[in-house]
Amino acid sequence: MEAFLISAGVVALAEIGDKTQLFALMLAARYRRPLPIIGGVLIATLASLGAAGAVGTWLGLLLTPRVMHWALIVSFVSMAIWLLVPERPVLPPSVAQQGRGLFLMALIGFFVLEIGDKTQIATIALAAKYRALTSVVAGTTLGMMAVNVPAVLLGHVAGSRLPLTLVRGVAAALCVGLAIAMLFGAIHGGAAGSR
């Protein structure tokens, strides 16, 4: 359960203001057809984060738990820094307003934008640490959808009124807080182990 909850929280924080969220928001604002967009985002998320989780689980078998713990701390700090860098919106090309065309555009666009993204990297690190592929992928998918579905449903209203700089700052602070808590755990656990 811990792997699921932490995965959901970390990826939800990482996705706020991310280029994939901005892409989904722009599709929603332009075409005002949320269901095909949400469907495309969901399938792309499952494919992208499922692959990342599989890579992370494989890495978890190769590396020691202590190394993975420190790698997760570094990934939280890196994610906090990455969150503070504003993403540039990706303008979607013109597409027919048919549901299938919009679904495919959301699916392909979201999947391509997610390659090497901070949420995918976080999924690799979480899967390596917890070695619980199903829980991590379910959690990261929930986190992605928890942030992207409201963005799609609110469309252009959310994009014009949401203070993304403030939201990114809060998300970065939470990532740093998680890194500090894990650092304290590593130091405390290391001290207890040396006694």
PDB file of C-alpha atoms in Angstrom:
ATOM      1  CA  MET A   1       0.000   0.000   0.000  1.00  0.00           C
ATOM      2  CA  GLU A   2       2.933   2.333   0.749  1.00  0.00           C
ATOM      3  CA  ALA A   3       4.301   1.887  -2.787  1.00  0.00           C
ATOM      4  CA  PHE A   4       0.890   2.725  -4.277  1.00  0.00           C
ATOM      5  CA  LEU A   5       0.297   5.842  -2.170  1.00  0.00           C
ATOM      6  CA  ILE A   6       3.791   7.284  -2.492  1.00  0.00           C
ATOM      7  CA  SER A   7       3.809   6.601  -6.234  1.00  0.00           C
ATOM      8  CA  ALA A   8       0.469   8.362  -6.683  1.00  0.00           C
ATOM      9  CA  GLY A   9       1.574  11.383  -4.654  1.00  0.00           C
ATOM     10  CA  VAL A  10       5.002  11.776  -6.215  1.00  0.00           C
ATOM     11  CA  VAL A  11       3.777  11.538  -9.796  1.00  0.00           C
ATOM     12  CA  ALA A  12       0.813  13.850  -9.138  1.00  0.00           C
ATOM     13  CA  LEU A  13       3.248  16.461  -7.825  1.00  0.00           C
ATOM     14  CA  ALA A  14       5.630  15.949 -10.726  1.00  0.00           C
ATOM     15  CA  GLU A  15       2.854  16.254 -13.312  1.00  0.00           C
ATOM     16  CA  ILE A  16       1.625  19.671 -12.172  1.00  0.00           C
ATOM     17  CA  GLY A  17       2.531  22.171 -14.868  1.00  0.00           C
ATOM     18  CA  ASP A  18       4.364  19.505 -16.867  1.00  0.00           C
ATOM     19  CA  LYS A  19       4.423  19.622 -20.669  1.00  0.00           C
ATOM     20  CA  THR A  20       2.140  16.574 -20.853  1.00  0.00           C
ATOM     21  CA  GLN A  21      -0.430  18.283 -18.635  1.00  0.00           C
ATOM     22  CA  LEU A  22      -0.168  21.443 -20.735  1.00  0.00           C
ATOM     23  CA  PHE A  23      -0.642  19.342 -23.877  1.00  0.00           C
ATOM     24  CA  ALA A  24      -3.820  17.744 -22.461  1.00  0.00           C
ATOM     25  CA  LEU A  25      -5.057  21.159 -21.311  1.00  0.00           C
ATOM     26  CA  MET A  26      -4.490  22.678 -24.734  1.00  0.00           C
ATOM     27  CA  LEU A  27      -6.283  19.825 -26.488  1.00  0.00           C
ATOM     28  CA  ALA A  28      -9.231  20.277 -24.130  1.00  0.00           C
ATOM     29  CA  ALA A  29      -9.330  24.039 -24.601  1.00  0.00           C
ATOM     30  CA  ARG A  30      -9.155  23.739 -28.368  1.00  0.00           C
ATOM     31  CA  TYR A  31     -11.534  20.849 -29.043  1.00  0.00           C
ATOM     32  CA  ARG A  32     -13.806  20.781 -25.954  1.00  0.00           C
ATOM     33  CA  ARG A  33     -14.259  17.006 -26.202  1.00  0.00           C
ATOM     34  CA  PRO A  34     -12.944  15.622 -22.905  1.00  0.00           C
ATOM     35  CA  LEU A  35     -13.724  11.901 -23.228  1.00  0.00           C
ATOM     36  CA  PRO A  36     -11.484  11.054 -26.214  1.00  0.00           C
ATOM     37  CA  ILE A  37      -8.677  13.133 -24.671  1.00  0.00           C
ATOM     38  CA  ILE A  38      -8.988  11.423 -21.270  1.00  0.00           C
ATOM     39  CA  GLY A  39      -9.080   8.006 -22.983  1.00  0.00           C
ATOM     40  CA  GLY A  40      -5.928   8.768 -24.975  1.00  0.00           C
ATOM     41  CA  VAL A  41      -4.132  10.104 -21.898  1.00  0.00           C
ATOM     42  CA  LEU A  42      -5.074   7.012 -19.873  1.00  0.00           C
ATOM     43  CA  ILE A  43      -3.835   4.505 -22.471  1.00  0.00           C
ATOM     44  CA  ALA A  44      -0.625   6.501 -23.083  1.00  0.00           C
ATOM     45  CA  THR A  45      -0.025   6.730 -19.324  1.00  0.00           C
ATOM     46  CA  LEU A  46      -0.490   2.999 -18.792  1.00  0.00           C
ATOM     47  CA  ALA A  47       1.891   2.193 -21.659  1.00  0.00           C
ATOM     48  CA  SER A  48       4.546   4.745 -20.726  1.00  0.00           C
ATOM     49  CA  LEU A  49       4.541   4.217 -16.970  1.00  0.00           C
ATOM     50  CA  GLY A  50       4.095   0.454 -17.339  1.00  0.00           C
ATOM     51  CA  ALA A  51       7.308   0.325 -19.380  1.00  0.00           C
ATOM     52  CA  ALA A  52       9.070   2.612 -16.902  1.00  0.00           C
ATOM     53  CA  GLY A  53       7.887   0.455 -14.007  1.00  0.00           C
ATOM     54  CA  ALA A  54       9.203  -2.684 -15.695  1.00  0.00           C
ATOM     55  CA  VAL A  55      12.618  -1.049 -16.186  1.00  0.00           C
ATOM     56  CA  GLY A  56      12.605   0.118 -12.574  1.00  0.00           C
ATOM     57  CA  THR A  57      11.700  -3.321 -11.250  1.00  0.00           C
ATOM     58  CA  TRP A  58      14.546  -4.822 -13.266  1.00  0.00           C
ATOM     59  CA  LEU A  59      16.973  -2.202 -11.873  1.00  0.00           C
ATOM     60  CA  GLY A  60      15.690  -2.939  -8.376  1.00  0.00           C
ATOM     61  CA  LEU A  61      16.826  -6.532  -8.760  1.00  0.00           C
ATOM     62  CA  LEU A  62      20.314  -5.407  -9.780  1.00  0.00           C
ATOM     63  CA  LEU A  63      20.919  -2.725  -7.140  1.00  0.00           C
ATOM     64  CA  THR A  64      20.972  -2.958  -3.358  1.00  0.00           C
ATOM     65  CA  PRO A  65      18.109  -1.406  -1.329  1.00  0.00           C
ATOM     66  CA  ARG A  66      20.527   1.158   0.154  1.00  0.00           C
ATOM     67  CA  VAL A  67      21.645   2.314  -3.313  1.00  0.00           C
ATOM     68  CA  MET A  68      17.998   2.531  -4.427  1.00  0.00           C
ATOM     69  CA  HIS A  69      17.087   4.542  -1.304  1.00  0.00           C
ATOM     70  CA  TRP A  70      19.803   7.109  -2.102  1.00  0.00           C
ATOM     71  CA  ALA A  71      18.821   7.143  -5.776  1.00  0.00           C
ATOM     72  CA  LEU A  72      15.247   7.952  -4.769  1.00  0.00           C
ATOM     73  CA  ILE A  73      16.463  10.820  -2.563  1.00  0.00           C
ATOM     74  CA  VAL A  74      18.458  12.225  -5.481  1.00  0.00           C
ATOM     75  CA  SER A  75      15.468  11.800  -7.809  1.00  0.00           C
ATOM     76  CA  PHE A  76      13.200  13.761  -5.402  1.00  0.00           C
ATOM     77  CA  VAL A  77      15.702  16.634  -5.239  1.00  0.00           C
ATOM     78  CA  SER A  78      16.133  16.547  -9.026  1.00  0.00           C
ATOM     79  CA  MET A  79      12.369  16.540  -9.483  1.00  0.00           C
ATOM     80  CA  ALA A  80      12.049  19.580  -7.182  1.00  0.00           C
ATOM     81  CA  ILE A  81      14.578  21.482  -9.296  1.00  0.00           C
ATOM     82  CA  TRP A  82      12.910  20.312 -12.528  1.00  0.00           C
ATOM     83  CA  LEU A  83       9.506  21.469 -11.231  1.00  0.00           C
ATOM     84  CA  LEU A  84      10.819  25.012 -10.868  1.00  0.00           C
ATOM     85  CA  VAL A  85      11.706  25.193 -14.576  1.00  0.00           C
ATOM     86  CA  PRO A  86       8.588  26.307 -16.469  1.00  0.00           C
ATOM     87  CA  GLU A  87       7.504  24.000 -19.277  1.00  0.00           C
ATOM     88  CA  ARG A  88       6.723  25.453 -22.682  1.00  0.00           C
ATOM     89  CA  PRO A  89       3.286  24.552 -23.966  1.00  0.00           C
ATOM     90  CA  VAL A  90       3.136  22.208 -26.924  1.00  0.00           C
ATOM     91  CA  LEU A  91       0.674  23.388 -29.540  1.00  0.00           C
ATOM     92  CA  PRO A  92      -1.286  20.540 -31.087  1.00  0.00           C
ATOM     93  CA  PRO A  93      -1.576  20.461 -34.860  1.00  0.00           C
ATOM     94  CA  SER A  94      -4.978  20.829 -36.449  1.00  0.00           C
ATOM     95  CA  VAL A  95      -7.060  17.674 -36.225  1.00  0.00           C
ATOM     96  CA  ALA A  96     -10.550  16.697 -37.265  1.00  0.00           C
ATOM     97  CA  GLN A  97     -12.985  17.004 -34.368  1.00  0.00           C
ATOM     98  CA  GLN A  98     -13.941  13.354 -34.640  1.00  0.00           C
ATOM     99  CA  GLY A  99     -13.541  11.397 -31.413  1.00  0.00           C
ATOM    100  CA  ARG A 100     -11.199   8.788 -32.931  1.00  0.00           C
ATOM    101  CA  GLY A 101      -8.816  11.395 -34.381  1.00  0.00           C
ATOM    102  CA  LEU A 102      -8.721  13.305 -31.111  1.00  0.00           C
ATOM    103  CA  PHE A 103      -8.223  10.087 -29.125  1.00  0.00           C
ATOM    104  CA  LEU A 104      -5.256   9.111 -31.328  1.00  0.00           C
ATOM    105  CA  MET A 105      -3.783  12.600 -31.136  1.00  0.00           C
ATOM    106  CA  ALA A 106      -4.000  12.558 -27.331  1.00  0.00           C
ATOM    107  CA  LEU A 107      -2.619   9.017 -27.151  1.00  0.00           C
ATOM    108  CA  ILE A 108       0.351   9.536 -29.470  1.00  0.00           C
ATOM    109  CA  GLY A 109       1.146  13.069 -28.360  1.00  0.00           C
ATOM    110  CA  PHE A 110       1.001  12.242 -24.656  1.00  0.00           C
ATOM    111  CA  PHE A 111       3.045   9.060 -25.083  1.00  0.00           C
ATOM    112  CA  VAL A 112       5.787  10.810 -27.081  1.00  0.00           C
ATOM    113  CA  LEU A 113       5.955  13.764 -24.680  1.00  0.00           C
ATOM    114  CA  GLU A 114       6.183  11.393 -21.722  1.00  0.00           C
ATOM    115  CA  ILE A 115       9.365   9.694 -22.990  1.00  0.00           C
ATOM    116  CA  GLY A 116      12.186  10.664 -20.624  1.00  0.00           C
ATOM    117  CA  ASP A 117       9.875  12.964 -18.657  1.00  0.00           C
ATOM    118  CA  LYS A 118      10.219  13.451 -14.894  1.00  0.00           C
ATOM    119  CA  THR A 119       7.135  11.338 -14.177  1.00  0.00           C
ATOM    120  CA  GLN A 120       8.602   8.441 -16.154  1.00  0.00           C
ATOM    121  CA  ILE A 121      11.951   8.789 -14.375  1.00  0.00           C
ATOM    122  CA  ALA A 122      10.186   8.936 -11.004  1.00  0.00           C
ATOM    123  CA  THR A 123       8.296   5.750 -11.912  1.00  0.00           C
ATOM    124  CA  ILE A 124      11.565   3.971 -12.711  1.00  0.00           C
ATOM    125  CA  ALA A 125      13.039   5.048  -9.354  1.00  0.00           C
ATOM    126  CA  LEU A 126       9.907   4.094  -7.386  1.00  0.00           C
ATOM    127  CA  ALA A 127       9.593   0.690  -9.059  1.00  0.00           C
ATOM    128  CA  ALA A 128      13.272   0.006  -8.393  1.00  0.00           C
ATOM    129  CA  LYS A 129      12.930   0.932  -4.730  1.00  0.00           C
ATOM    130  CA  TYR A 130       9.683  -0.874  -3.955  1.00  0.00           C
ATOM    131  CA  ARG A 131       9.987  -3.770  -6.416  1.00  0.00           C
ATOM    132  CA  ALA A 132       6.190  -3.780  -6.629  1.00  0.00           C
ATOM    133  CA  LEU A 133       5.437  -3.242 -10.309  1.00  0.00           C
ATOM    134  CA  THR A 134       1.642  -3.408 -10.099  1.00  0.00           C
ATOM    135  CA  SER A 135       1.369  -1.098  -7.073  1.00  0.00           C
ATOM    136  CA  VAL A 136       3.795   1.453  -8.491  1.00  0.00           C
ATOM    137  CA  VAL A 137       2.236   1.535 -11.968  1.00  0.00           C
ATOM    138  CA  ALA A 138      -1.283   1.718 -10.492  1.00  0.00           C
ATOM    139  CA  GLY A 139      -0.197   4.527  -8.164  1.00  0.00           C
ATOM    140  CA  THR A 140       1.665   6.522 -10.794  1.00  0.00           C
ATOM    141  CA  THR A 141      -1.231   6.141 -13.225  1.00  0.00           C
ATOM    142  CA  LEU A 142      -3.664   7.357 -10.557  1.00  0.00           C
ATOM    143  CA  GLY A 143      -1.386  10.332  -9.856  1.00  0.00           C
ATOM    144  CA  MET A 144      -1.196  11.233 -13.550  1.00  0.00           C
ATOM    145  CA  MET A 145      -4.937  10.954 -14.048  1.00  0.00           C
ATOM    146  CA  ALA A 146      -5.717  12.859 -10.824  1.00  0.00           C
ATOM    147  CA  VAL A 147      -3.869  15.856 -12.241  1.00  0.00           C
ATOM    148  CA  ASN A 148      -4.744  15.528 -15.934  1.00  0.00           C
ATOM    149  CA  VAL A 149      -8.467  14.709 -15.780  1.00  0.00           C
ATOM    150  CA  PRO A 150      -9.378  17.977 -13.986  1.00  0.00           C
ATOM    151  CA  ALA A 151      -7.164  19.887 -16.426  1.00  0.00           C
ATOM    152  CA  VAL A 152      -9.001  18.324 -19.360  1.00  0.00           C
ATOM    153  CA  LEU A 153     -12.441  18.838 -17.807  1.00  0.00           C
ATOM    154  CA  LEU A 154     -11.748  22.466 -16.921  1.00  0.00           C
ATOM    155  CA  GLY A 155     -10.110  23.161 -20.281  1.00  0.00           C
ATOM    156  CA  HIS A 156      -9.183  26.749 -20.985  1.00  0.00           C
ATOM    157  CA  VAL A 157     -10.549  28.023 -17.640  1.00  0.00           C
ATOM    158  CA  ALA A 158      -7.891  26.120 -15.690  1.00  0.00           C
ATOM    159  CA  GLY A 159      -5.142  27.194 -18.057  1.00  0.00           C
ATOM    160  CA  SER A 160      -5.896  30.878 -17.737  1.00  0.00           C
ATOM    161  CA  ARG A 161      -6.625  31.032 -13.993  1.00  0.00           C
ATOM    162  CA  LEU A 162      -4.359  28.448 -12.376  1.00  0.00           C
ATOM    163  CA  PRO A 163      -1.263  30.072 -10.808  1.00  0.00           C
ATOM    164  CA  LEU A 164       1.190  27.504 -12.208  1.00  0.00           C
ATOM    165  CA  THR A 165       4.249  29.233 -10.742  1.00  0.00           C
ATOM    166  CA  LEU A 166       2.823  28.986  -7.222  1.00  0.00           C
ATOM    167  CA  VAL A 167       1.629  25.416  -7.754  1.00  0.00           C
ATOM    168  CA  ARG A 168       5.052  24.379  -9.092  1.00  0.00           C
ATOM    169  CA  GLY A 169       6.741  26.032  -6.100  1.00  0.00           C
ATOM    170  CA  VAL A 170       4.540  24.155  -3.622  1.00  0.00           C
ATOM    171  CA  ALA A 171       5.079  20.870  -5.473  1.00  0.00           C
ATOM    172  CA  ALA A 172       8.858  21.443  -5.487  1.00  0.00           C
ATOM    173  CA  ALA A 173       8.802  22.165  -1.741  1.00  0.00           C
ATOM    174  CA  LEU A 174       6.880  18.930  -1.126  1.00  0.00           C
ATOM    175  CA  CYS A 175       9.454  16.974  -3.155  1.00  0.00           C
ATOM    176  CA  VAL A 176      12.267  18.505  -1.110  1.00  0.00           C
ATOM    177  CA  GLY A 177      10.348  17.618   2.050  1.00  0.00           C
ATOM    178  CA  LEU A 178      10.073  13.998   0.905  1.00  0.00           C
ATOM    179  CA  ALA A 179      13.793  13.937   0.103  1.00  0.00           C
ATOM    180  CA  ILE A 180      14.642  15.312   3.556  1.00  0.00           C
ATOM    181  CA  ALA A 181      12.390  12.750   5.242  1.00  0.00           C
ATOM    182  CA  MET A 182      14.053   9.954   3.266  1.00  0.00           C
ATOM    183  CA  LEU A 183      17.498  11.392   4.030  1.00  0.00           C
ATOM    184  CA  PHE A 184      16.666  11.443   7.730  1.00  0.00           C
ATOM    185  CA  GLY A 185      15.478   7.843   7.425  1.00  0.00           C
ATOM    186  CA  ALA A 186      18.690   6.827   5.644  1.00  0.00           C
ATOM    187  CA  ILE A 187      20.883   8.506   8.245  1.00  0.00           C
ATOM    188  CA  HIS A 188      18.799   7.224  11.153  1.00  0.00           C
ATOM    189  CA  GLY A 189      18.636   3.728   9.646  1.00  0.00           C
ATOM    190  CA  GLY A 190      22.382   3.772   8.947  1.00  0.00           C
ATOM    191  CA  ALA A 191      23.154   4.860  12.506  1.00  0.00           C
ATOM    192  CA  ALA A 192      20.881   2.177  13.934  1.00  0.00           C
ATOM    193  CA  GLY A 193      22.521  -0.423  11.689  1.00  0.00           C
ATOM    194  CA  SER A 194      26.021   0.528  12.862  1.00  0.00           C
ATOM    195  CA  ARG A 195      25.239  -0.076  16.545  1.00  0.00           C
TER     196      ARG A 195
END
